[in-house]
Short mmCIF file of C-alpha atoms in Angstrom, two decimals:
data_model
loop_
_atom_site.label_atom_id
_atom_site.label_comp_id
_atom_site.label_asym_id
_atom_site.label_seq_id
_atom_site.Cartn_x
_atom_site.Cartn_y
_atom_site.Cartn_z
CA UNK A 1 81.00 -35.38 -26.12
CA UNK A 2 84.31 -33.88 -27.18
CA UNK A 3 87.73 -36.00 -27.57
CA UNK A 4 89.10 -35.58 -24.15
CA UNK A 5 85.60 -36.29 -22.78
CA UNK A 6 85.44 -39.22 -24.68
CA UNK A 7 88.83 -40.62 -24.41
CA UNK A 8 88.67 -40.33 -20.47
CA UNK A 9 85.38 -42.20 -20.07
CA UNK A 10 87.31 -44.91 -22.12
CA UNK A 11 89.63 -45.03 -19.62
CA UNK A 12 87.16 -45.12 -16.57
CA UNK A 13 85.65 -48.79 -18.82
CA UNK A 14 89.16 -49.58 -19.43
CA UNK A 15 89.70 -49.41 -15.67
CA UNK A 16 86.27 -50.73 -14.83
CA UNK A 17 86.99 -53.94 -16.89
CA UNK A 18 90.06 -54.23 -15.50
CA UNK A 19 88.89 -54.57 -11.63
CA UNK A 20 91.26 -50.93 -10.56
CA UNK A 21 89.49 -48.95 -8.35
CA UNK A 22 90.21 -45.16 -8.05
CA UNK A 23 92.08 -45.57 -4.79
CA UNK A 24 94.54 -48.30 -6.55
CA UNK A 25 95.01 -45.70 -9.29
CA UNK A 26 95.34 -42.21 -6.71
CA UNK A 27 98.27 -44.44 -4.83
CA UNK A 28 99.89 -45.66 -7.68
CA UNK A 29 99.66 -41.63 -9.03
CA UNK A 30 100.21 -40.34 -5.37
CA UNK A 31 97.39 -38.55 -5.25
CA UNK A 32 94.13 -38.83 -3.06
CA UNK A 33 91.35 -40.82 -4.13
CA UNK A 34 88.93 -37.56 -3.87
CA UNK A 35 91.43 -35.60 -6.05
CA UNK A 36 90.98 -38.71 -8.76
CA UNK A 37 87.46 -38.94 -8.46
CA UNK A 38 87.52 -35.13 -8.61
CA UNK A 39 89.26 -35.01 -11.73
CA UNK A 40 87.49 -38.17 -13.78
CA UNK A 41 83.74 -36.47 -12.87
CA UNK A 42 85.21 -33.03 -14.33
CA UNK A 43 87.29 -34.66 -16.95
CA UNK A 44 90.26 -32.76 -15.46
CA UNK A 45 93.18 -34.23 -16.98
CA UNK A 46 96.78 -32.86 -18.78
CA UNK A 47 97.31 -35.09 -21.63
CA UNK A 48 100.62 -35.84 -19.18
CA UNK A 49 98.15 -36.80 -16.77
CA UNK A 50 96.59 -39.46 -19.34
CA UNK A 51 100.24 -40.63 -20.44
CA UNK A 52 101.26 -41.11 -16.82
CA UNK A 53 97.79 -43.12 -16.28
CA UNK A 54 98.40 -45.51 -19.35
CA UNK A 55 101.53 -46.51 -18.24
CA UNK A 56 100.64 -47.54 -15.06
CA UNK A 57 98.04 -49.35 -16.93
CA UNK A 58 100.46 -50.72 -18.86
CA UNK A 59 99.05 -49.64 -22.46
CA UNK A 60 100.45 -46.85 -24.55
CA UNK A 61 97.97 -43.44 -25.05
CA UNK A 62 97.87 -44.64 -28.90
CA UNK A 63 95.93 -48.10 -27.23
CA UNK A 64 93.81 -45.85 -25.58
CA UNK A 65 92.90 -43.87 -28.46
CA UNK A 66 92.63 -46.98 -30.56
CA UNK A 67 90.35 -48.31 -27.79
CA UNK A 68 88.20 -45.16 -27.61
CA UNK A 69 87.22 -45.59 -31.59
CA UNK A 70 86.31 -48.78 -31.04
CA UNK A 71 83.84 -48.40 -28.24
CA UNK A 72 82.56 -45.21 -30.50
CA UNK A 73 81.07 -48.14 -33.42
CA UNK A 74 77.81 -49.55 -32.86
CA UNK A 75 77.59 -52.82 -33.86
CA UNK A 76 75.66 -56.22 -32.51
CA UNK A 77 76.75 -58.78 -30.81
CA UNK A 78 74.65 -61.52 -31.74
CA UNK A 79 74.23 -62.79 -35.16
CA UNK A 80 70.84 -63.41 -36.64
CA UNK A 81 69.56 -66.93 -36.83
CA UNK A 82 69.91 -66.27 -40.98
CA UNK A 83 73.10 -65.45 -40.45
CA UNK A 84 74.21 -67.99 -38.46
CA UNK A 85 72.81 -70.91 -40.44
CA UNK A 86 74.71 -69.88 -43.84
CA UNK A 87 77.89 -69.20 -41.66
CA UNK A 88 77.24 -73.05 -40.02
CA UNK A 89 77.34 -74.53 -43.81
CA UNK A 90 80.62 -73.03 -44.77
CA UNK A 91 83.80 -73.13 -41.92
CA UNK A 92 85.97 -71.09 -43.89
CA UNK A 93 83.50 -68.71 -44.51
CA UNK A 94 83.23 -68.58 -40.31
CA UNK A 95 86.64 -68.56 -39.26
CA UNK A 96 86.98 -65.41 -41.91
CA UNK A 97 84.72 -63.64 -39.94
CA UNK A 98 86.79 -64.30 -36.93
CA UNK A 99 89.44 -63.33 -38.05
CA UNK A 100 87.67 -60.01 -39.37
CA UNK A 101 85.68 -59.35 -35.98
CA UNK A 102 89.03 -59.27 -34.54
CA UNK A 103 90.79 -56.84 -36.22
CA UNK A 104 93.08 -58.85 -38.91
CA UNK A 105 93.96 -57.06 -41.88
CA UNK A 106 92.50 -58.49 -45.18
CA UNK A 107 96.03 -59.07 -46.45
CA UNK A 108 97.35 -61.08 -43.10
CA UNK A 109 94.72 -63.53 -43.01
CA UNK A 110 95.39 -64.29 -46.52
CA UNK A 111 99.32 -64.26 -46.22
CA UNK A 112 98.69 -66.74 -42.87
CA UNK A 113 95.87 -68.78 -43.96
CA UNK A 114 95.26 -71.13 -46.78
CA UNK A 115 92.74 -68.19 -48.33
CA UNK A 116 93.32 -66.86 -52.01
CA UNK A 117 92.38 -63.72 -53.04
CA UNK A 118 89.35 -65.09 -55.53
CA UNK A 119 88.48 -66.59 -52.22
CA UNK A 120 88.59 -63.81 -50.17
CA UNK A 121 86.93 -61.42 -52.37
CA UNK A 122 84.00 -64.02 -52.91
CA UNK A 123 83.39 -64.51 -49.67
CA UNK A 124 83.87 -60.60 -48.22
CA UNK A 125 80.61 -60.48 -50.78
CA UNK A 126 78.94 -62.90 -49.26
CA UNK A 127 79.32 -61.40 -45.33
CA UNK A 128 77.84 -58.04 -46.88
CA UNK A 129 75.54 -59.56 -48.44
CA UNK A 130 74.04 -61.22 -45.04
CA UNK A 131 74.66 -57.79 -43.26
CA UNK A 132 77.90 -58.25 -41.13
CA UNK A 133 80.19 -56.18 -42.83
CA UNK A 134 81.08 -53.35 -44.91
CA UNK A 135 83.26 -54.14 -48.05
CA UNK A 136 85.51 -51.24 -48.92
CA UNK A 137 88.41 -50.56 -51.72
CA UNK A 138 92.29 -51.79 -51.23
CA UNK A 139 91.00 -54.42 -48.75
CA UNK A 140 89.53 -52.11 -45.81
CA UNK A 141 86.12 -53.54 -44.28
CA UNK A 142 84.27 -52.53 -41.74
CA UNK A 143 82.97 -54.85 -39.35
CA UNK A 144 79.17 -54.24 -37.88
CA UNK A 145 79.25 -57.06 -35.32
CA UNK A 146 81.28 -56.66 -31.80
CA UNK A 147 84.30 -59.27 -31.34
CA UNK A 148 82.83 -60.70 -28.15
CA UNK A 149 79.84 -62.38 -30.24
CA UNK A 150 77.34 -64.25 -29.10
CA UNK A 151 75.98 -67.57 -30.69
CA UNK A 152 72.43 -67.89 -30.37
CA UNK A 153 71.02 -70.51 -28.00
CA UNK A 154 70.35 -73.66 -29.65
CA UNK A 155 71.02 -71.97 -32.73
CA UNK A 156 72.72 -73.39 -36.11
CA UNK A 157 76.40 -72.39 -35.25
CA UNK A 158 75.60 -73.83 -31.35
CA UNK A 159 74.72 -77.04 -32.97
CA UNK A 160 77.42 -77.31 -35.58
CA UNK A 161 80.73 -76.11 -33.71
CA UNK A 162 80.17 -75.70 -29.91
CA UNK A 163 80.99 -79.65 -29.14
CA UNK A 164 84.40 -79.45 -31.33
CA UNK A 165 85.26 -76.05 -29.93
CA UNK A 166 84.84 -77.26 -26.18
CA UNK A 167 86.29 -80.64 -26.75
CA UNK A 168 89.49 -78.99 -28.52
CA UNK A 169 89.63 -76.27 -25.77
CA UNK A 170 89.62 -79.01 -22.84
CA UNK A 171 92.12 -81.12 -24.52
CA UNK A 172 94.89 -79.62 -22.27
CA UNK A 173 96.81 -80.35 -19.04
CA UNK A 174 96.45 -76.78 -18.73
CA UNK A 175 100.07 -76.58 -17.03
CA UNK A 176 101.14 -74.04 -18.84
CA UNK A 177 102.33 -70.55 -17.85
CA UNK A 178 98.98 -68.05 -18.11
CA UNK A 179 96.78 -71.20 -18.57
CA UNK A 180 94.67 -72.17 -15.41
CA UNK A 181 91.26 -74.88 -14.75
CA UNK A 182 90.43 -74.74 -11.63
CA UNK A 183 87.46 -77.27 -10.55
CA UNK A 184 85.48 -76.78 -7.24
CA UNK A 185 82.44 -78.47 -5.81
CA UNK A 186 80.15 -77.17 -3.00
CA UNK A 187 77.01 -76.98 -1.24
CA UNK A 188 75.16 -73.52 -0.86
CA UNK A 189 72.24 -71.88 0.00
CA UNK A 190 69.87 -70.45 -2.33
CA UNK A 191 71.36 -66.85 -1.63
CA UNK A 192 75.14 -67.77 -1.70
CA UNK A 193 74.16 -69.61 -5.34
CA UNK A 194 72.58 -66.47 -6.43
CA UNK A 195 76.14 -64.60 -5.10
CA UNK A 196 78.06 -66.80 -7.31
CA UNK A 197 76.38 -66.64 -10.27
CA UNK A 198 76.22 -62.63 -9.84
CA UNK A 199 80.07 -62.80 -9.95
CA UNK A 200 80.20 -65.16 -12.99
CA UNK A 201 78.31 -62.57 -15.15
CA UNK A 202 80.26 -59.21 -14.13
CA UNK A 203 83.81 -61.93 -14.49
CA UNK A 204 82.16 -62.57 -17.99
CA UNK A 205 81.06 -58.98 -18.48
CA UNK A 206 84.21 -57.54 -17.83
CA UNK A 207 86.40 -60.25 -20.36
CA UNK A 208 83.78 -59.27 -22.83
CA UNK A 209 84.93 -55.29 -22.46
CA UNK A 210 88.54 -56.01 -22.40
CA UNK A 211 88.19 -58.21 -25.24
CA UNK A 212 85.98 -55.84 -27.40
CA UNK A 213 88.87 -52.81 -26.39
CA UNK A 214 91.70 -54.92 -26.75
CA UNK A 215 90.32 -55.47 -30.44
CA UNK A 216 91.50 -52.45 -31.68
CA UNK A 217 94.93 -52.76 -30.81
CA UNK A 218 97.39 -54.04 -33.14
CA UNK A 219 97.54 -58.10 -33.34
CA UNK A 220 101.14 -58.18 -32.40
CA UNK A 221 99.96 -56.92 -28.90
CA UNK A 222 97.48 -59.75 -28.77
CA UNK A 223 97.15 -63.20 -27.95
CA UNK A 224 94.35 -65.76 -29.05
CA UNK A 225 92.92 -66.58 -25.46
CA UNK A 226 89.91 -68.82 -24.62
CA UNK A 227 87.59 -68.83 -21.55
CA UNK A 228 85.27 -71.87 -19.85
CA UNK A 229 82.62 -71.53 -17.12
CA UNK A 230 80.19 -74.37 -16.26
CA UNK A 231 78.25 -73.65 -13.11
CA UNK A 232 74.99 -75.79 -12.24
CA UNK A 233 73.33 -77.74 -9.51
CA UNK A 234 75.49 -81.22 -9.81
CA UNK A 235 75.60 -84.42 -7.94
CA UNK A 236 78.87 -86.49 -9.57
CA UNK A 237 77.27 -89.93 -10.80
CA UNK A 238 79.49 -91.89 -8.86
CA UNK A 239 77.70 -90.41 -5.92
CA UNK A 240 74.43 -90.75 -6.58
CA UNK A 241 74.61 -94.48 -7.66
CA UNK A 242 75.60 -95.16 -3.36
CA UNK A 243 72.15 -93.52 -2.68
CA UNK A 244 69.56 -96.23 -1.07
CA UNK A 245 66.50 -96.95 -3.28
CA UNK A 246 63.92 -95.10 -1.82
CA UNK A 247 61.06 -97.45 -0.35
CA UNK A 248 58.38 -97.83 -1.28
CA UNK A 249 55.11 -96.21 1.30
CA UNK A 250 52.99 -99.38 2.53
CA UNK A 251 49.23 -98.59 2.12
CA UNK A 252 47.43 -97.95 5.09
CA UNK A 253 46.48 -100.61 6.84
CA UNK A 254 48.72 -103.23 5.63
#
């Protein structure tokens, strides 16, 4: 696939992720949704074209080109139960990787965090050493693990961290501006449960791809955001305590 190719089906995730369809885009360009789809299937664009496009996308080209390298690394997004039981003994050692996974500079996270360089060097060692990352001269690493990672279920890290991280993350009024918990019980059928859940995994699929594209812009142009989603079959407590003990069937005859 050559650059243009390559840069415009960045753009078609980009939009994809984003929820803009191709008529959105054609009105907002003034153009008819064939001519779009037309010109995405041929990869029929002026770099003008692209420019004109990221604005109304509100990212600059050099986003989109930084976003286009980053969905050209493979990498994993699920850490190895190995992995994730000798990042659950050391929290340091985890929230370095975070910070690395998500595109910090080296020389940022030890200028902002309570890391010295001994430190830092020890530890880079010890994330190649379990396979996450690539140590490289004057600071440069190169992560092999996607930014939207995934612990393992019931693994170490699940077991050490997930209750603090949820109860820290719910410790809000979440009043402020950009921060929303929204709570909403109902009764459905089998087929409108299956509905929901559908949209639950493309909502989580597409934070995922923003998130992973968004990682290779720079960190001024990013803010440290969280997301929650509980759905299951529920009954509040306080409910089901005014339910009537069921009787007991009399044996026949009695």
């Amino acid at each position: 696939m050559n650059r243009t190719a390559s840069l415009i089906e960045t753009l078609k995730q980009y939009l994809k992720a984003r929820g803009t369809t191709y008529k959105e885009l054609a009105n907002d360009l003034n153009l008819s949704e064939a001519a779009i789809k037309r010109a995405f299937s041929k990869n029929a664009f002026t770099l003008e074209r692209l420019e004109e496009i990221c604005r109304i996308l509100d990212i600059d080209f050099f986003d989109l080109a930084l976003m286009n390298k980053q969905s050209e690394q493979k990498a994993d997004n699920m850490l190895t139960l190995e992995q994730e039981h000798i990042l659950a003994q050391d929290l340091k050692l985890s929230f370095l990787l975070y910070f690395l996974v998500n595109g910090w500079p080296v020389s940022l996270i030890r200028e902002q965090y309570q890391y010295s360089e001994a430190e830092v060097i020890q530890m880079l060692a010890k994330l190649e050493k379990i396979g996450v990352l690539e140590v490289h001269p004057n600071d440069r690493v190169r992560v092999q693990i996607k930014s939207n990672l995934y612990w393992q279920p019931n693994g170490p890290l699940n077991a050490v961290y997930q209750q603090a991280f949820m109860d820290d993350f719910l410790d809000s009024r979440f009043g402020n501006s950009g921060e929303c918990l929204v709570f909403s019980p109902g009764q459905f059928s089998e087929a409108s449960l299956k509905i929901i859940r559908k949209k639950i995994d493309n909502l989580i699929k597409e934070y995922n791809q923003l998130a992973e594209m968004d990682s290779a812009l720079p960190i001024q142009n990013r803010r440290s955001t969280g997301m929650f989603i509980g759905f299951r079959p529920w009954v509040f407590s306080l409910i089901a305590d005014l339910r009537r003990p069921k009787e007991k069937k009399k044996p026949a005859g009695a």
